[in-house]
Amino acid sequence: MKSSRASMNGVTFGMISVMALFALLVVMFIAISFGAKDLTLSTVWSAIFHYNGALTTHQIIHELRFPRVLGAAIIGAGFAVAGALMQGITRNPLADSGILGINAGATFMVALSFAFFPAISYSTLMLVSFLGAVFSTAVIFLLGSSTPGGLTPLRLTIAGAVVAALLHSLSTGIAIYYNLNQDLAFWYAGGVAGVKWHHLKLLIPIILLAILCSMMISRSISLISLGDEVSVNLGVKTGRIRVLGIVLAVLLAGIGVSAVGSIGFVGLVIPHIARKIVGVDYRFIIPLSSLLGAVLLVLADLGARMVHPPKELAISLMVALIGVPFFLYLARRERRSL
């Protein structure tokens, strides 16, 4: 009976995944079609599968819109999985790379790089951004666990907010002193307009590999989310899984910030939606979060382009319109449960 139920869950999840993947492909085609110059779906299809460099419409799609939309999808997936990992490992429903200050650490290192190494390469910037995310994560966990009673979800959130505020202030100070306001404005606002094919050659393999590794440890994360006592009794090496999960989350968040700037709330909202659909098993939550995160960021980028064309709004603003009310709702529910 138990085996049949597991099989049924797998079949149901397969159907949900196919629907989510189909939705992602649809919104990607729509996002490629609309912009300063609207294009038909047939033109988009032709440009992707039968590219003709002599046609201006094909050049617009191939060189500008397709890498932009593909970048939004892969980075949205990375942010969502990072949030799912953080929520599962810390058992904190408010965990997200932006709220916990991980994005702020990455942005701070980007500011330092622009100030002292203006000719830094993109691959080096990704590495520096990741190191900044590691640094801020270490400080946050150190602050959160240094008080009596140890690390709790509320203390982790407060420590993240404090570190994020400090690092954002330092980044702003560096930007003002070294006249980097225009350069750093992109990193604060967030956007995928600058994503090109040579960026994707670095981003796609790293993010997909990190998501694959996250799926490999998803069963252990499900057990950790039930409590340390349960997971240890079931043979989970909680310390090792936590470290690996945090490294993967920091890697996904740091690389995402290096590519598109500090975009928050994707990792907060999406895992909760996935959990409502497939339950508490992270073997299902992580892959579904990757698909839904991709859908959300593609739609946010499309909305940022379409609200007041030909001007564009910050993509982080579009995500925040969903994320802030959702965060307040979760914070209120969490306070009631204390």
Coordinates of C-alpha atoms in Angstrom, one line a residue:
M1 CA 0.0 0.0 0.0
K2 CA 2.8 2.4 0.9
S3 CA 4.6 1.6 -2.4
S4 CA 1.5 2.3 -4.4
R5 CA 1.0 5.6 -2.6
A6 CA 4.6 6.6 -3.4
S7 CA 4.2 5.6 -7.0
M8 CA 1.0 7.7 -7.2
N9 CA 2.8 10.7 -5.7
G10 CA 5.5 10.3 -8.3
V11 CA 3.0 10.2 -11.1
T12 CA 1.1 13.2 -9.8
F13 CA 4.4 15.1 -9.4
G14 CA 5.4 14.2 -12.9
M15 CA 2.1 15.7 -14.2
I16 CA 2.6 18.8 -12.2
S17 CA 6.2 19.2 -13.4
V18 CA 5.1 18.8 -17.1
M19 CA 2.4 21.5 -16.5
A20 CA 5.0 23.8 -14.9
L21 CA 7.5 23.2 -17.7
F22 CA 4.8 23.9 -20.3
A23 CA 3.9 27.2 -18.5
L24 CA 7.5 28.2 -18.5
L25 CA 7.9 27.6 -22.2
V26 CA 4.7 29.6 -22.9
V27 CA 5.8 32.6 -20.8
M28 CA 9.3 32.5 -22.3
F29 CA 7.8 32.7 -25.9
I30 CA 5.5 35.5 -24.8
A31 CA 8.4 37.4 -23.1
I32 CA 10.5 37.1 -26.3
S33 CA 7.6 38.3 -28.4
F34 CA 6.8 41.5 -26.5
G35 CA 9.0 44.5 -26.0
A36 CA 9.8 47.8 -27.7
K37 CA 9.0 46.0 -31.0
D38 CA 6.3 43.4 -30.8
L39 CA 6.9 40.2 -32.7
T40 CA 4.6 37.4 -33.7
L41 CA 5.0 33.9 -32.1
S42 CA 5.8 32.5 -35.6
T43 CA 8.7 34.9 -36.0
V44 CA 10.0 33.9 -32.6
W45 CA 9.8 30.2 -33.4
S46 CA 11.5 30.8 -36.7
A47 CA 14.3 32.9 -35.1
I48 CA 15.0 30.2 -32.5
F49 CA 14.9 27.1 -34.6
H50 CA 15.7 28.5 -38.1
Y51 CA 17.9 31.5 -37.4
N52 CA 18.6 33.9 -40.4
G53 CA 21.2 36.5 -39.5
A54 CA 20.1 38.6 -42.5
L55 CA 16.8 39.4 -40.8
T56 CA 16.6 42.2 -38.3
T57 CA 13.8 40.6 -36.3
H58 CA 15.9 37.4 -36.0
Q59 CA 18.9 39.5 -34.8
I60 CA 16.7 41.2 -32.2
I61 CA 15.5 37.9 -30.9
H62 CA 18.8 36.0 -31.0
E63 CA 21.1 38.6 -29.7
L64 CA 18.9 40.5 -27.2
R65 CA 15.6 38.9 -26.2
F66 CA 16.4 35.2 -26.2
P67 CA 19.5 35.4 -23.9
R68 CA 17.7 37.9 -21.7
V69 CA 14.7 35.7 -21.2
L70 CA 16.8 32.5 -20.9
G71 CA 18.9 34.3 -18.3
A72 CA 15.8 35.4 -16.3
A73 CA 14.6 31.7 -16.3
I74 CA 17.9 30.1 -15.2
I75 CA 18.6 32.8 -12.5
G76 CA 15.0 32.7 -11.2
A77 CA 15.4 28.9 -10.9
G78 CA 18.6 29.4 -8.9
F79 CA 17.2 32.0 -6.6
A80 CA 14.1 29.8 -5.9
V81 CA 16.2 26.7 -5.1
A82 CA 18.5 28.8 -2.9
G83 CA 15.5 29.9 -0.9
A84 CA 14.1 26.3 -0.7
L85 CA 17.5 25.1 0.6
M86 CA 17.7 27.8 3.2
Q87 CA 14.1 27.2 4.5
G88 CA 14.7 23.4 4.7
I89 CA 18.1 23.6 6.4
T90 CA 17.3 26.3 8.9
R91 CA 13.6 25.3 9.4
N92 CA 12.9 29.0 8.9
P93 CA 9.9 29.8 6.7
L94 CA 11.2 33.4 6.3
A95 CA 14.5 32.3 4.9
D96 CA 15.6 33.8 1.6
S97 CA 18.9 34.9 0.2
G98 CA 17.8 38.5 0.0
I99 CA 16.1 38.7 3.5
L100 CA 19.0 36.9 5.2
G101 CA 21.6 39.3 3.8
I102 CA 23.4 36.9 1.4
N103 CA 22.6 39.1 -1.6
A104 CA 23.9 42.1 0.3
G105 CA 27.3 40.4 0.8
A106 CA 27.5 39.6 -2.9
T107 CA 26.6 43.2 -3.8
F108 CA 29.2 44.6 -1.3
M109 CA 32.0 42.6 -3.0
V110 CA 30.8 43.8 -6.4
A111 CA 31.0 47.4 -5.2
L112 CA 34.6 46.8 -3.9
S113 CA 35.5 45.2 -7.2
F114 CA 34.2 48.2 -9.2
A115 CA 36.0 50.6 -7.0
F116 CA 39.5 48.9 -7.0
F117 CA 39.4 46.7 -10.0
P118 CA 37.2 48.4 -12.7
A119 CA 38.5 46.2 -15.5
I120 CA 37.5 43.0 -13.7
S121 CA 36.3 40.1 -15.9
Y122 CA 32.9 38.7 -15.6
S123 CA 34.1 35.2 -14.5
T124 CA 36.2 36.9 -11.8
L125 CA 33.3 39.0 -10.7
M126 CA 31.2 35.9 -10.3
L127 CA 33.8 34.4 -8.0
V128 CA 34.1 37.6 -6.0
S129 CA 30.4 37.8 -5.7
F130 CA 30.2 34.3 -4.4
L131 CA 32.9 35.0 -1.8
G132 CA 31.0 38.0 -0.7
A133 CA 27.9 35.8 -0.2
V134 CA 30.0 33.3 1.8
F135 CA 31.3 36.1 4.0
S136 CA 27.9 37.6 4.8
T137 CA 26.4 34.1 5.4
A138 CA 29.2 33.3 7.9
V139 CA 28.7 36.6 9.8
I140 CA 24.9 36.1 9.9
F141 CA 25.1 32.6 11.3
L142 CA 27.8 33.7 13.8
L143 CA 25.6 36.6 15.1
G144 CA 22.4 34.5 15.1
S145 CA 24.0 31.7 17.2
S146 CA 26.1 33.8 19.6
T147 CA 23.1 34.7 21.8
P148 CA 21.8 32.4 24.6
G149 CA 19.4 29.9 23.3
G150 CA 21.3 29.4 20.0
L151 CA 20.1 29.9 16.5
T152 CA 16.4 30.2 16.0
P153 CA 14.4 31.2 12.9
L154 CA 13.6 34.7 14.3
R155 CA 17.2 35.4 15.4
L156 CA 18.5 34.3 12.0
T157 CA 16.1 36.7 10.3
I158 CA 17.0 39.6 12.6
A159 CA 20.8 38.9 12.1
G160 CA 20.3 38.8 8.3
A161 CA 18.4 42.1 8.4
V162 CA 21.1 43.8 10.4
V163 CA 24.0 42.5 8.3
A164 CA 22.1 43.4 5.1
A165 CA 21.5 46.9 6.3
L166 CA 25.2 47.3 7.2
L167 CA 26.5 45.9 4.0
H168 CA 24.1 48.0 1.9
S169 CA 25.2 51.1 3.8
L170 CA 28.9 50.3 3.1
S171 CA 28.1 49.6 -0.5
T172 CA 26.4 53.0 -0.8
G173 CA 29.3 54.7 0.9
I174 CA 31.8 53.1 -1.5
A175 CA 29.6 54.1 -4.5
I176 CA 29.4 57.7 -3.4
Y177 CA 33.2 58.0 -2.6
Y178 CA 34.3 56.4 -5.8
N179 CA 31.6 57.8 -7.9
L180 CA 30.1 54.5 -8.8
N181 CA 26.4 55.4 -8.4
Q182 CA 25.5 54.8 -12.0
D183 CA 27.4 51.5 -12.1
L184 CA 25.9 50.2 -8.9
A185 CA 22.4 51.4 -9.6
F186 CA 21.9 48.3 -11.8
W187 CA 22.9 46.0 -8.9
Y188 CA 20.4 47.6 -6.5
A189 CA 17.6 47.7 -9.0
G190 CA 18.3 44.3 -10.6
G191 CA 17.7 43.5 -14.2
V192 CA 18.4 40.9 -16.9
A193 CA 18.9 43.3 -19.8
G194 CA 22.6 42.9 -19.7
V195 CA 22.7 39.1 -19.9
K196 CA 24.4 37.9 -23.1
W197 CA 25.3 34.5 -24.5
H198 CA 28.9 34.6 -23.1
H199 CA 27.4 35.2 -19.6
L200 CA 25.0 32.2 -20.1
K201 CA 27.9 29.9 -21.0
L202 CA 29.1 30.4 -17.5
L203 CA 25.8 30.7 -15.7
I204 CA 23.8 27.8 -17.1
P205 CA 26.3 25.0 -16.3
I206 CA 27.0 26.2 -12.8
I207 CA 23.4 26.8 -11.8
L208 CA 22.1 23.6 -13.3
L209 CA 24.9 21.6 -11.6
A210 CA 24.1 23.3 -8.2
I211 CA 20.3 22.5 -8.7
L212 CA 21.2 18.9 -9.5
C213 CA 23.3 18.6 -6.4
S214 CA 20.4 20.2 -4.4
M215 CA 18.1 17.5 -5.7
M216 CA 20.6 14.8 -4.7
I217 CA 20.5 15.9 -1.1
S218 CA 16.8 16.7 -1.1
R219 CA 15.7 13.6 0.8
S220 CA 18.1 14.5 3.6
I221 CA 16.9 18.0 3.7
S222 CA 13.3 16.7 4.1
L223 CA 14.4 14.8 7.2
I224 CA 16.4 17.7 8.6
S225 CA 13.3 19.9 8.2
L226 CA 11.5 17.5 10.6
G227 CA 14.0 18.2 13.4
D228 CA 17.6 17.1 14.2
E229 CA 16.5 14.3 16.5
V230 CA 14.4 12.6 13.8
S231 CA 17.1 13.1 11.1
V232 CA 19.9 11.8 13.3
N233 CA 17.9 8.7 14.3
L234 CA 17.3 8.0 10.6
G235 CA 21.0 8.2 9.8
V236 CA 21.3 11.6 8.3
K237 CA 24.7 13.3 8.8
T238 CA 23.0 16.6 9.6
G239 CA 26.3 18.7 9.9
R240 CA 27.5 17.6 6.5
I241 CA 24.2 18.1 4.8
R242 CA 23.7 21.6 6.4
V243 CA 27.2 22.7 5.2
L244 CA 26.6 21.4 1.7
G245 CA 23.1 22.9 1.5
I246 CA 24.3 26.3 2.7
V247 CA 27.3 26.2 0.2
L248 CA 24.9 25.4 -2.7
A249 CA 22.4 28.1 -1.6
V250 CA 25.2 30.7 -1.3
L251 CA 26.6 29.6 -4.7
L252 CA 23.2 30.0 -6.4
A253 CA 22.5 33.3 -4.7
G254 CA 26.0 34.8 -5.2
I255 CA 26.1 33.9 -8.9
G256 CA 22.6 35.2 -9.4
V257 CA 23.5 38.5 -7.9
S258 CA 26.7 38.8 -9.9
A259 CA 24.5 38.4 -13.1
V260 CA 21.4 40.4 -12.4
G261 CA 21.8 42.3 -9.2
S262 CA 20.2 42.0 -5.9
I263 CA 16.7 40.6 -6.5
G264 CA 15.0 39.4 -3.4
F265 CA 11.8 37.5 -2.5
V266 CA 12.0 34.9 -5.3
G267 CA 13.5 32.4 -2.8
L268 CA 10.9 33.4 -0.2
V269 CA 7.7 33.1 -2.2
I270 CA 8.3 30.3 -4.6
P271 CA 9.2 27.4 -2.1
H272 CA 6.0 28.2 -0.2
I273 CA 3.9 28.0 -3.3
A274 CA 5.7 24.7 -4.2
R275 CA 5.1 23.4 -0.7
K276 CA 1.3 24.2 -1.1
I277 CA 1.2 22.2 -4.3
V278 CA 3.4 19.1 -3.6
G279 CA 3.6 19.0 0.2
V280 CA 6.6 19.0 2.5
D281 CA 8.9 16.5 0.6
Y282 CA 11.9 18.4 -0.7
R283 CA 12.4 15.8 -3.4
F284 CA 9.4 17.5 -5.0
I285 CA 9.8 21.0 -3.6
I286 CA 13.3 21.7 -5.0
P287 CA 12.6 20.7 -8.7
L288 CA 9.2 22.4 -8.7
S289 CA 10.7 25.5 -7.1
S290 CA 13.2 25.7 -9.9
L291 CA 10.5 25.7 -12.6
L292 CA 8.2 28.2 -10.7
G293 CA 11.1 30.5 -9.9
A294 CA 12.0 30.6 -13.6
V295 CA 8.3 31.4 -14.4
L296 CA 8.2 34.2 -11.8
L297 CA 11.4 36.0 -12.9
V298 CA 10.5 35.8 -16.6
L299 CA 7.1 37.3 -15.9
A300 CA 8.6 40.0 -13.6
D301 CA 11.0 40.9 -16.4
L302 CA 8.2 41.0 -18.9
G303 CA 6.1 43.2 -16.5
A304 CA 9.1 45.6 -16.0
R305 CA 9.3 46.0 -19.8
M306 CA 5.6 46.4 -20.5
V307 CA 4.4 48.7 -17.7
H308 CA 5.8 51.9 -19.3
P309 CA 7.4 51.1 -22.7
P310 CA 9.9 51.8 -24.0
K311 CA 11.2 52.6 -20.5
E312 CA 11.8 49.7 -18.1
L313 CA 11.1 49.5 -14.4
A314 CA 13.4 47.7 -12.0
I315 CA 12.7 43.9 -12.1
S316 CA 13.2 43.9 -8.3
L317 CA 10.3 46.3 -7.9
M318 CA 8.0 43.9 -9.8
V319 CA 9.1 40.9 -7.7
A320 CA 8.7 43.0 -4.5
L321 CA 5.1 43.8 -5.3
I322 CA 4.4 40.1 -4.7
G323 CA 7.1 39.4 -2.2
V324 CA 6.6 42.2 0.4
P325 CA 2.9 41.4 1.2
F326 CA 3.8 37.7 1.2
F327 CA 6.6 38.3 3.6
L328 CA 4.4 40.3 6.0
Y329 CA 1.8 37.6 5.9
L330 CA 4.4 34.9 6.7
A331 CA 6.0 37.1 9.5
R332 CA 2.6 37.6 11.1
R333 CA 1.7 33.9 11.0
E334 CA 5.2 33.0 12.3
R335 CA 4.7 35.5 15.3
R336 CA 1.4 33.9 16.1
S337 CA 3.0 30.4 16.3
L338 CA 5.7 31.6 18.7

